[in-house]
Amino acid sequence: MAIATLTIDLVAKLATLERDLGKAAQIAERNAKRIESSFAAAGKALGAIGAAISVGAFAGMVRSLADAGDQLQKLSTKTGETVENLSKLQYAASLSDLSNEDLGASLIKLNRVMGDAANGSKEAAEALARFGIVPESGLSAIEAFQKIATAVKSTGDETKIASALNDVFGKSFATLIPLLKTGGDEIQNAGDELERMGGVMSGDLARSSEAFNDNLTRLTKALDALKMDVIGPLIPLFLEITNAMAGAAG
C-alpha cells in the first residue's frame, strides 16, 4: 500500500477516533455538574475547618482513606473480626511500628491455628495452651492476640516466648514482639485512645471504601477497553506506515 493511501486511511481512522472520543466527552459532560457540586461541597467543608489543600492533595486523601477502608474490610472478611476492632488494633500496632500487612498476616495465622484447635488438632491446641488459650474459650482472634500479649509481657524467659510464638505465628513472629511486649492492657488502651479521637473506622465506611475501589477498577478496565476499541485499529495502520517508511529509507 502506498504511503499516500495509508495517510488517507489514517485520516479516516482519526476522524472515527475523534467521533468516539466526542461521545465519551458527552458522557463526561453529563456527569460533570454532579462531580463539580460534590467537590464544591467538599471544598466548603474543608474551608469550614480552615483547610487549604489542592485538588490533587484532596484526591490523594480520598484514595488513601478508601485504600485503608478496603484493606480493613478484606481483613475483616478473612478473620471474622469487626472492622472497628481491627481498626483499633492497627492503631496499637502502628505505635510499635508494626505494619498493617504484617499484623494482618499474623491475625490470619492466629485465626487458622484457633480454627485447627477447635477442629481437634492436638498440635494447634498445644500451641495455644502455652498462652493459656483453650479452644472452648470462645475468644476472638483479637482477644486471643491480647491474651498472648499479656503472656509475653509477663514472661521473662525470651527463649521460651520465642518458641511459643513460633508455634502460633511461624517464623515471622519476631515482627510482633515490640507490640506484644506492650501487653494486652496497653493494646486495649491504645484502641480506646483512638476511639476518643474519633479515628475508629466504621464497618459502613470500610464497605463503602471497598465498593469504591472496586468501581475504580471497573472504570480503569472500561478505559482500557475503550483504548483497545478506538485506538487498537490504528496500530496495524501505523505498522504499515512505519514499514513503508523503513523500506523507503533502505
PDB file of C-alpha atoms in Angstrom:
ATOM      1  CA  MET A   1       0.000   0.000   0.000  1.00  0.00           C
ATOM      2  CA  ALA A   2       1.394   3.457  -0.934  1.00  0.00           C
ATOM      3  CA  ILE A   3       2.177   5.907   1.799  1.00  0.00           C
ATOM      4  CA  ALA A   4      -0.382   8.374   0.353  1.00  0.00           C
ATOM      5  CA  THR A   5      -3.109   5.753   0.595  1.00  0.00           C
ATOM      6  CA  LEU A   6      -2.045   4.901   4.131  1.00  0.00           C
ATOM      7  CA  THR A   7      -2.212   8.560   5.045  1.00  0.00           C
ATOM      8  CA  ILE A   8      -5.765   8.872   3.742  1.00  0.00           C
ATOM      9  CA  ASP A   9      -6.725   5.756   5.672  1.00  0.00           C
ATOM     10  CA  LEU A  10      -5.093   7.156   8.803  1.00  0.00           C
ATOM     11  CA  VAL A  11      -7.036  10.425   8.475  1.00  0.00           C
ATOM     12  CA  ALA A  12     -10.261   8.428   8.241  1.00  0.00           C
ATOM     13  CA  LYS A  13      -9.334   6.390  11.299  1.00  0.00           C
ATOM     14  CA  LEU A  14      -8.506   9.528  13.252  1.00  0.00           C
ATOM     15  CA  ALA A  15     -11.861  11.018  12.283  1.00  0.00           C
ATOM     16  CA  THR A  16     -13.532   7.937  13.757  1.00  0.00           C
ATOM     17  CA  LEU A  17     -11.381   8.304  16.846  1.00  0.00           C
ATOM     18  CA  GLU A  18     -12.434  11.939  17.221  1.00  0.00           C
ATOM     19  CA  ARG A  19     -16.108  10.959  16.908  1.00  0.00           C
ATOM     20  CA  ASP A  20     -15.807   8.219  19.548  1.00  0.00           C
ATOM     21  CA  LEU A  21     -13.921  10.484  21.903  1.00  0.00           C
ATOM     22  CA  GLY A  22     -16.659  13.055  21.385  1.00  0.00           C
ATOM     23  CA  LYS A  23     -19.185  10.521  22.629  1.00  0.00           C
ATOM     24  CA  ALA A  24     -17.042   9.906  25.700  1.00  0.00           C
ATOM     25  CA  ALA A  25     -16.844  13.648  26.291  1.00  0.00           C
ATOM     26  CA  GLN A  26     -20.630  13.923  26.154  1.00  0.00           C
ATOM     27  CA  ILE A  27     -20.938  11.220  28.804  1.00  0.00           C
ATOM     28  CA  ALA A  28     -18.405  13.015  30.988  1.00  0.00           C
ATOM     29  CA  GLU A  29     -20.179  16.346  30.497  1.00  0.00           C
ATOM     30  CA  ARG A  30     -23.482  14.889  31.657  1.00  0.00           C
ATOM     31  CA  ASN A  31     -21.842  13.949  34.960  1.00  0.00           C
ATOM     32  CA  ALA A  32     -19.606  16.990  35.284  1.00  0.00           C
ATOM     33  CA  LYS A  33     -22.125  19.130  37.140  1.00  0.00           C
ATOM     34  CA  ARG A  34     -22.727  16.447  39.734  1.00  0.00           C
ATOM     35  CA  ILE A  35     -18.984  15.965  40.200  1.00  0.00           C
ATOM     36  CA  GLU A  36     -18.452  19.721  40.406  1.00  0.00           C
ATOM     37  CA  SER A  37     -21.173  20.043  43.041  1.00  0.00           C
ATOM     38  CA  SER A  38     -19.629  17.246  45.086  1.00  0.00           C
ATOM     39  CA  PHE A  39     -16.199  18.847  45.052  1.00  0.00           C
ATOM     40  CA  ALA A  40     -17.732  22.249  45.843  1.00  0.00           C
ATOM     41  CA  ALA A  41     -19.441  20.773  48.878  1.00  0.00           C
ATOM     42  CA  ALA A  42     -16.215  19.104  49.941  1.00  0.00           C
ATOM     43  CA  GLY A  43     -14.361  22.382  49.464  1.00  0.00           C
ATOM     44  CA  LYS A  44     -16.829  24.211  51.710  1.00  0.00           C
ATOM     45  CA  ALA A  45     -16.443  21.537  54.374  1.00  0.00           C
ATOM     46  CA  LEU A  46     -12.672  21.821  54.234  1.00  0.00           C
ATOM     47  CA  GLY A  47     -12.905  25.604  54.291  1.00  0.00           C
ATOM     48  CA  ALA A  48     -15.044  25.422  57.410  1.00  0.00           C
ATOM     49  CA  ILE A  49     -12.178  23.786  59.288  1.00  0.00           C
ATOM     50  CA  GLY A  50      -9.591  26.101  57.820  1.00  0.00           C
ATOM     51  CA  ALA A  51      -8.057  23.540  55.484  1.00  0.00           C
ATOM     52  CA  ALA A  52      -6.354  24.825  52.356  1.00  0.00           C
ATOM     53  CA  ILE A  53      -5.393  21.933  50.129  1.00  0.00           C
ATOM     54  CA  SER A  54      -5.080  21.371  46.426  1.00  0.00           C
ATOM     55  CA  VAL A  55      -7.466  19.221  44.432  1.00  0.00           C
ATOM     56  CA  GLY A  56      -4.640  16.710  43.958  1.00  0.00           C
ATOM     57  CA  ALA A  57      -3.996  16.537  47.693  1.00  0.00           C
ATOM     58  CA  PHE A  58      -7.703  16.113  48.371  1.00  0.00           C
ATOM     59  CA  ALA A  59      -7.930  13.309  45.809  1.00  0.00           C
ATOM     60  CA  GLY A  60      -4.929  11.674  47.470  1.00  0.00           C
ATOM     61  CA  MET A  61      -6.673  11.858  50.842  1.00  0.00           C
ATOM     62  CA  VAL A  62      -9.783  10.245  49.395  1.00  0.00           C
ATOM     63  CA  ARG A  63      -7.795   7.422  47.820  1.00  0.00           C
ATOM     64  CA  SER A  64      -5.726   6.894  50.971  1.00  0.00           C
ATOM     65  CA  LEU A  65      -8.846   6.619  53.145  1.00  0.00           C
ATOM     66  CA  ALA A  66     -10.541   4.326  50.630  1.00  0.00           C
ATOM     67  CA  ASP A  67      -7.485   2.059  50.477  1.00  0.00           C
ATOM     68  CA  ALA A  68      -7.353   1.848  54.274  1.00  0.00           C
ATOM     69  CA  GLY A  69     -11.049   1.001  54.465  1.00  0.00           C
ATOM     70  CA  ASP A  70     -10.765  -1.508  51.639  1.00  0.00           C
ATOM     71  CA  GLN A  71      -7.899  -3.315  53.380  1.00  0.00           C
ATOM     72  CA  LEU A  72      -9.755  -3.394  56.690  1.00  0.00           C
ATOM     73  CA  GLN A  73     -12.891  -4.775  55.059  1.00  0.00           C
ATOM     74  CA  LYS A  74     -10.938  -7.553  53.362  1.00  0.00           C
ATOM     75  CA  LEU A  75      -9.099  -8.379  56.603  1.00  0.00           C
ATOM     76  CA  SER A  76     -12.445  -8.453  58.395  1.00  0.00           C
ATOM     77  CA  THR A  77     -13.722 -10.957  55.843  1.00  0.00           C
ATOM     78  CA  LYS A  78     -10.645 -13.148  56.290  1.00  0.00           C
ATOM     79  CA  THR A  79     -10.614 -13.121  60.092  1.00  0.00           C
ATOM     80  CA  GLY A  80     -14.242 -12.682  61.068  1.00  0.00           C
ATOM     81  CA  GLU A  81     -13.291  -9.679  63.226  1.00  0.00           C
ATOM     82  CA  THR A  82     -15.210  -6.410  63.083  1.00  0.00           C
ATOM     83  CA  VAL A  83     -13.697  -3.529  61.156  1.00  0.00           C
ATOM     84  CA  GLU A  84     -13.929  -1.380  64.259  1.00  0.00           C
ATOM     85  CA  ASN A  85     -11.837  -3.764  66.385  1.00  0.00           C
ATOM     86  CA  LEU A  86      -9.322  -4.266  63.595  1.00  0.00           C
ATOM     87  CA  SER A  87      -9.006  -0.505  63.233  1.00  0.00           C
ATOM     88  CA  LYS A  88      -8.168  -0.183  66.930  1.00  0.00           C
ATOM     89  CA  LEU A  89      -5.616  -2.984  66.778  1.00  0.00           C
ATOM     90  CA  GLN A  90      -3.989  -1.443  63.721  1.00  0.00           C
ATOM     91  CA  TYR A  91      -3.546   1.794  65.661  1.00  0.00           C
ATOM     92  CA  ALA A  92      -1.897  -0.045  68.555  1.00  0.00           C
ATOM     93  CA  ALA A  93       0.348  -1.813  66.045  1.00  0.00           C
ATOM     94  CA  SER A  94       1.338   1.473  64.403  1.00  0.00           C
ATOM     95  CA  LEU A  95       2.596   2.754  67.762  1.00  0.00           C
ATOM     96  CA  SER A  96       5.021  -0.188  67.767  1.00  0.00           C
ATOM     97  CA  ASP A  97       5.999   0.356  64.106  1.00  0.00           C
ATOM     98  CA  LEU A  98       4.263  -2.862  63.048  1.00  0.00           C
ATOM     99  CA  SER A  99       2.918  -2.634  59.502  1.00  0.00           C
ATOM    100  CA  ASN A 100      -0.713  -3.357  58.661  1.00  0.00           C
ATOM    101  CA  GLU A 101       0.452  -6.099  56.305  1.00  0.00           C
ATOM    102  CA  ASP A 102       2.438  -7.919  58.997  1.00  0.00           C
ATOM    103  CA  LEU A 103      -0.347  -7.501  61.542  1.00  0.00           C
ATOM    104  CA  GLY A 104      -2.956  -8.791  59.099  1.00  0.00           C
ATOM    105  CA  ALA A 105      -0.866 -11.810  58.146  1.00  0.00           C
ATOM    106  CA  SER A 106      -0.323 -12.654  61.824  1.00  0.00           C
ATOM    107  CA  LEU A 107      -4.024 -12.395  62.642  1.00  0.00           C
ATOM    108  CA  ILE A 108      -4.847 -14.700  59.748  1.00  0.00           C
ATOM    109  CA  LYS A 109      -2.297 -17.234  61.025  1.00  0.00           C
ATOM    110  CA  LEU A 110      -3.671 -16.993  64.567  1.00  0.00           C
ATOM    111  CA  ASN A 111      -7.216 -17.386  63.294  1.00  0.00           C
ATOM    112  CA  ARG A 112      -6.180 -20.506  61.368  1.00  0.00           C
ATOM    113  CA  VAL A 113      -4.450 -22.053  64.395  1.00  0.00           C
ATOM    114  CA  MET A 114      -7.517 -21.354  66.526  1.00  0.00           C
ATOM    115  CA  GLY A 115      -9.707 -22.983  63.896  1.00  0.00           C
ATOM    116  CA  ASP A 116      -7.436 -26.023  63.719  1.00  0.00           C
ATOM    117  CA  ALA A 117      -7.522 -26.356  67.512  1.00  0.00           C
ATOM    118  CA  ALA A 118     -11.311 -26.121  67.532  1.00  0.00           C
ATOM    119  CA  ASN A 119     -11.415 -28.862  64.878  1.00  0.00           C
ATOM    120  CA  GLY A 120      -9.388 -31.223  67.046  1.00  0.00           C
ATOM    121  CA  SER A 121      -5.779 -30.533  66.075  1.00  0.00           C
ATOM    122  CA  LYS A 122      -3.655 -31.551  69.048  1.00  0.00           C
ATOM    123  CA  GLU A 123      -0.646 -29.591  67.779  1.00  0.00           C
ATOM    124  CA  ALA A 124      -2.648 -26.375  67.408  1.00  0.00           C
ATOM    125  CA  ALA A 125      -4.300 -26.841  70.802  1.00  0.00           C
ATOM    126  CA  GLU A 126      -0.928 -27.337  72.491  1.00  0.00           C
ATOM    127  CA  ALA A 127       0.488 -24.223  70.795  1.00  0.00           C
ATOM    128  CA  LEU A 128      -2.379 -22.091  72.125  1.00  0.00           C
ATOM    129  CA  ALA A 129      -2.311 -23.751  75.553  1.00  0.00           C
ATOM    130  CA  ARG A 130       1.171 -22.320  76.111  1.00  0.00           C
ATOM    131  CA  PHE A 131      -0.567 -18.941  76.312  1.00  0.00           C
ATOM    132  CA  GLY A 132      -3.467 -20.186  78.399  1.00  0.00           C
ATOM    133  CA  ILE A 133      -5.874 -20.307  75.452  1.00  0.00           C
ATOM    134  CA  VAL A 134      -8.214 -23.280  75.050  1.00  0.00           C
ATOM    135  CA  PRO A 135     -10.443 -23.985  72.041  1.00  0.00           C
ATOM    136  CA  GLU A 136     -13.562 -23.886  74.227  1.00  0.00           C
ATOM    137  CA  SER A 137     -12.854 -20.336  75.412  1.00  0.00           C
ATOM    138  CA  GLY A 138     -14.765 -18.770  72.530  1.00  0.00           C
ATOM    139  CA  LEU A 139     -12.207 -15.993  72.201  1.00  0.00           C
ATOM    140  CA  SER A 140     -11.996 -13.967  69.010  1.00  0.00           C
ATOM    141  CA  ALA A 141      -8.650 -13.709  67.232  1.00  0.00           C
ATOM    142  CA  ILE A 142      -8.088 -10.201  68.627  1.00  0.00           C
ATOM    143  CA  GLU A 143      -8.970 -11.298  72.162  1.00  0.00           C
ATOM    144  CA  ALA A 144      -6.560 -14.211  71.806  1.00  0.00           C
ATOM    145  CA  PHE A 145      -3.914 -11.816  70.450  1.00  0.00           C
ATOM    146  CA  GLN A 146      -4.301  -9.607  73.528  1.00  0.00           C
ATOM    147  CA  LYS A 147      -4.085 -12.645  75.795  1.00  0.00           C
ATOM    148  CA  ILE A 148      -0.867 -13.677  74.051  1.00  0.00           C
ATOM    149  CA  ALA A 149       0.461 -10.132  74.528  1.00  0.00           C
ATOM    150  CA  THR A 150      -0.282 -10.314  78.253  1.00  0.00           C
ATOM    151  CA  ALA A 151       1.629 -13.598  78.493  1.00  0.00           C
ATOM    152  CA  VAL A 152       4.587 -12.203  76.541  1.00  0.00           C
ATOM    153  CA  LYS A 153       4.799  -9.115  78.753  1.00  0.00           C
ATOM    154  CA  SER A 154       4.693 -11.135  81.977  1.00  0.00           C
ATOM    155  CA  THR A 155       7.225 -13.772  80.899  1.00  0.00           C
ATOM    156  CA  GLY A 156      10.909 -13.005  81.249  1.00  0.00           C
ATOM    157  CA  ASP A 157      12.154 -16.128  79.502  1.00  0.00           C
ATOM    158  CA  GLU A 158      12.867 -14.865  75.965  1.00  0.00           C
ATOM    159  CA  THR A 159      13.720 -18.318  74.624  1.00  0.00           C
ATOM    160  CA  LYS A 160      10.509 -19.819  75.927  1.00  0.00           C
ATOM    161  CA  ILE A 161       8.438 -16.987  74.494  1.00  0.00           C
ATOM    162  CA  ALA A 162      10.171 -17.198  71.098  1.00  0.00           C
ATOM    163  CA  SER A 163       9.461 -20.925  70.878  1.00  0.00           C
ATOM    164  CA  ALA A 164       5.818 -20.479  71.846  1.00  0.00           C
ATOM    165  CA  LEU A 165       5.277 -17.591  69.409  1.00  0.00           C
ATOM    166  CA  ASN A 166       6.899 -19.549  66.603  1.00  0.00           C
ATOM    167  CA  ASP A 167       4.401 -22.385  67.155  1.00  0.00           C
ATOM    168  CA  VAL A 168       1.498 -19.966  66.637  1.00  0.00           C
ATOM    169  CA  PHE A 169       2.742 -17.334  64.191  1.00  0.00           C
ATOM    170  CA  GLY A 170       5.583 -19.074  62.409  1.00  0.00           C
ATOM    171  CA  LYS A 171       8.989 -17.560  61.659  1.00  0.00           C
ATOM    172  CA  SER A 172       7.546 -14.056  61.268  1.00  0.00           C
ATOM    173  CA  PHE A 173       6.758 -13.858  64.996  1.00  0.00           C
ATOM    174  CA  ALA A 174       9.745 -11.564  65.593  1.00  0.00           C
ATOM    175  CA  THR A 175       7.968  -8.646  63.906  1.00  0.00           C
ATOM    176  CA  LEU A 176       5.225  -8.884  66.537  1.00  0.00           C
ATOM    177  CA  ILE A 177       7.427  -8.782  69.641  1.00  0.00           C
ATOM    178  CA  PRO A 178       7.531  -4.947  70.098  1.00  0.00           C
ATOM    179  CA  LEU A 179       3.718  -4.856  70.046  1.00  0.00           C
ATOM    180  CA  LEU A 180       3.210  -7.980  72.136  1.00  0.00           C
ATOM    181  CA  LYS A 181       5.621  -6.776  74.802  1.00  0.00           C
ATOM    182  CA  THR A 182       3.387  -3.772  75.481  1.00  0.00           C
ATOM    183  CA  GLY A 183       0.851  -6.233  76.900  1.00  0.00           C
ATOM    184  CA  GLY A 184      -2.839  -6.820  76.307  1.00  0.00           C
ATOM    185  CA  ASP A 185      -3.963  -3.939  78.534  1.00  0.00           C
ATOM    186  CA  GLU A 186      -1.852  -1.410  76.640  1.00  0.00           C
ATOM    187  CA  ILE A 187      -3.195  -2.697  73.315  1.00  0.00           C
ATOM    188  CA  GLN A 188      -6.704  -2.173  74.675  1.00  0.00           C
ATOM    189  CA  ASN A 189      -5.778   1.300  75.937  1.00  0.00           C
ATOM    190  CA  ALA A 190      -4.465   2.283  72.507  1.00  0.00           C
ATOM    191  CA  GLY A 191      -7.743   1.226  70.928  1.00  0.00           C
ATOM    192  CA  ASP A 192      -9.683   3.259  73.485  1.00  0.00           C
ATOM    193  CA  GLU A 193      -7.452   6.250  72.732  1.00  0.00           C
ATOM    194  CA  LEU A 194      -8.224   6.011  69.025  1.00  0.00           C
ATOM    195  CA  GLU A 195     -11.927   5.846  69.806  1.00  0.00           C
ATOM    196  CA  ARG A 196     -11.723   9.004  71.898  1.00  0.00           C
ATOM    197  CA  MET A 197     -10.002  10.742  68.975  1.00  0.00           C
ATOM    198  CA  GLY A 198     -12.832   9.681  66.668  1.00  0.00           C
ATOM    199  CA  GLY A 199     -10.432   7.744  64.451  1.00  0.00           C
ATOM    200  CA  VAL A 200     -12.037   4.304  64.511  1.00  0.00           C
ATOM    201  CA  MET A 201     -13.001   3.105  61.039  1.00  0.00           C
ATOM    202  CA  SER A 202     -16.657   2.039  60.873  1.00  0.00           C
ATOM    203  CA  GLY A 203     -17.871  -1.076  59.103  1.00  0.00           C
ATOM    204  CA  ASP A 204     -20.105   1.022  56.836  1.00  0.00           C
ATOM    205  CA  LEU A 205     -17.191   3.205  55.745  1.00  0.00           C
ATOM    206  CA  ALA A 206     -14.994   0.163  55.126  1.00  0.00           C
ATOM    207  CA  ARG A 207     -17.661  -1.498  52.981  1.00  0.00           C
ATOM    208  CA  SER A 208     -18.178   1.724  51.022  1.00  0.00           C
ATOM    209  CA  SER A 209     -14.411   2.029  50.549  1.00  0.00           C
ATOM    210  CA  GLU A 210     -14.191  -1.499  49.187  1.00  0.00           C
ATOM    211  CA  ALA A 211     -17.064  -0.826  46.768  1.00  0.00           C
ATOM    212  CA  PHE A 212     -15.484   2.488  45.717  1.00  0.00           C
ATOM    213  CA  ASN A 213     -12.153   0.836  44.922  1.00  0.00           C
ATOM    214  CA  ASP A 214     -13.973  -1.904  43.011  1.00  0.00           C
ATOM    215  CA  ASN A 215     -15.649   0.783  40.912  1.00  0.00           C
ATOM    216  CA  LEU A 216     -12.285   2.429  40.236  1.00  0.00           C
ATOM    217  CA  THR A 217     -11.006  -0.931  38.997  1.00  0.00           C
ATOM    218  CA  ARG A 218     -14.050  -1.293  36.751  1.00  0.00           C
ATOM    219  CA  LEU A 219     -13.550   2.216  35.358  1.00  0.00           C
ATOM    220  CA  THR A 220      -9.885   1.524  34.673  1.00  0.00           C
ATOM    221  CA  LYS A 221     -10.775  -1.640  32.769  1.00  0.00           C
ATOM    222  CA  ALA A 222     -13.517   0.215  30.881  1.00  0.00           C
ATOM    223  CA  LEU A 223     -10.992   2.853  29.799  1.00  0.00           C
ATOM    224  CA  ASP A 224      -8.600   0.100  28.733  1.00  0.00           C
ATOM    225  CA  ALA A 225     -11.379  -1.428  26.665  1.00  0.00           C
ATOM    226  CA  LEU A 226     -12.131   1.965  25.100  1.00  0.00           C
ATOM    227  CA  LYS A 227      -8.472   2.388  24.151  1.00  0.00           C
ATOM    228  CA  MET A 228      -8.386  -1.052  22.536  1.00  0.00           C
ATOM    229  CA  ASP A 229     -11.632  -0.406  20.687  1.00  0.00           C
ATOM    230  CA  VAL A 230     -10.791   3.092  19.441  1.00  0.00           C
ATOM    231  CA  ILE A 231      -7.006   3.193  19.208  1.00  0.00           C
ATOM    232  CA  GLY A 232      -6.331  -0.512  18.639  1.00  0.00           C
ATOM    233  CA  PRO A 233      -7.381  -0.469  14.951  1.00  0.00           C
ATOM    234  CA  LEU A 234      -4.838   2.304  14.316  1.00  0.00           C
ATOM    235  CA  ILE A 235      -1.858   0.196  15.396  1.00  0.00           C
ATOM    236  CA  PRO A 236      -1.773  -2.035  12.281  1.00  0.00           C
ATOM    237  CA  LEU A 237      -2.065   1.097  10.153  1.00  0.00           C
ATOM    238  CA  PHE A 238       0.866   2.717  11.933  1.00  0.00           C
ATOM    239  CA  LEU A 239       2.781  -0.521  11.418  1.00  0.00           C
ATOM    240  CA  GLU A 240       2.199  -0.382   7.669  1.00  0.00           C
ATOM    241  CA  ILE A 241       3.268   3.261   7.548  1.00  0.00           C
ATOM    242  CA  THR A 242       6.458   2.627   9.517  1.00  0.00           C
ATOM    243  CA  ASN A 243       7.216  -0.448   7.382  1.00  0.00           C
ATOM    244  CA  ALA A 244       6.791   1.625   4.228  1.00  0.00           C
ATOM    245  CA  MET A 245       8.961   4.429   5.605  1.00  0.00           C
ATOM    246  CA  ALA A 246      11.630   1.939   6.697  1.00  0.00           C
ATOM    247  CA  GLY A 247      11.573   0.347   3.242  1.00  0.00           C
ATOM    248  CA  ALA A 248      11.914   3.712   1.558  1.00  0.00           C
ATOM    249  CA  ALA A 249      14.802   4.643   3.816  1.00  0.00           C
ATOM    250  CA  GLY A 250      16.591   1.390   2.954  1.00  0.00           C
TER     251      GLY A 250
END
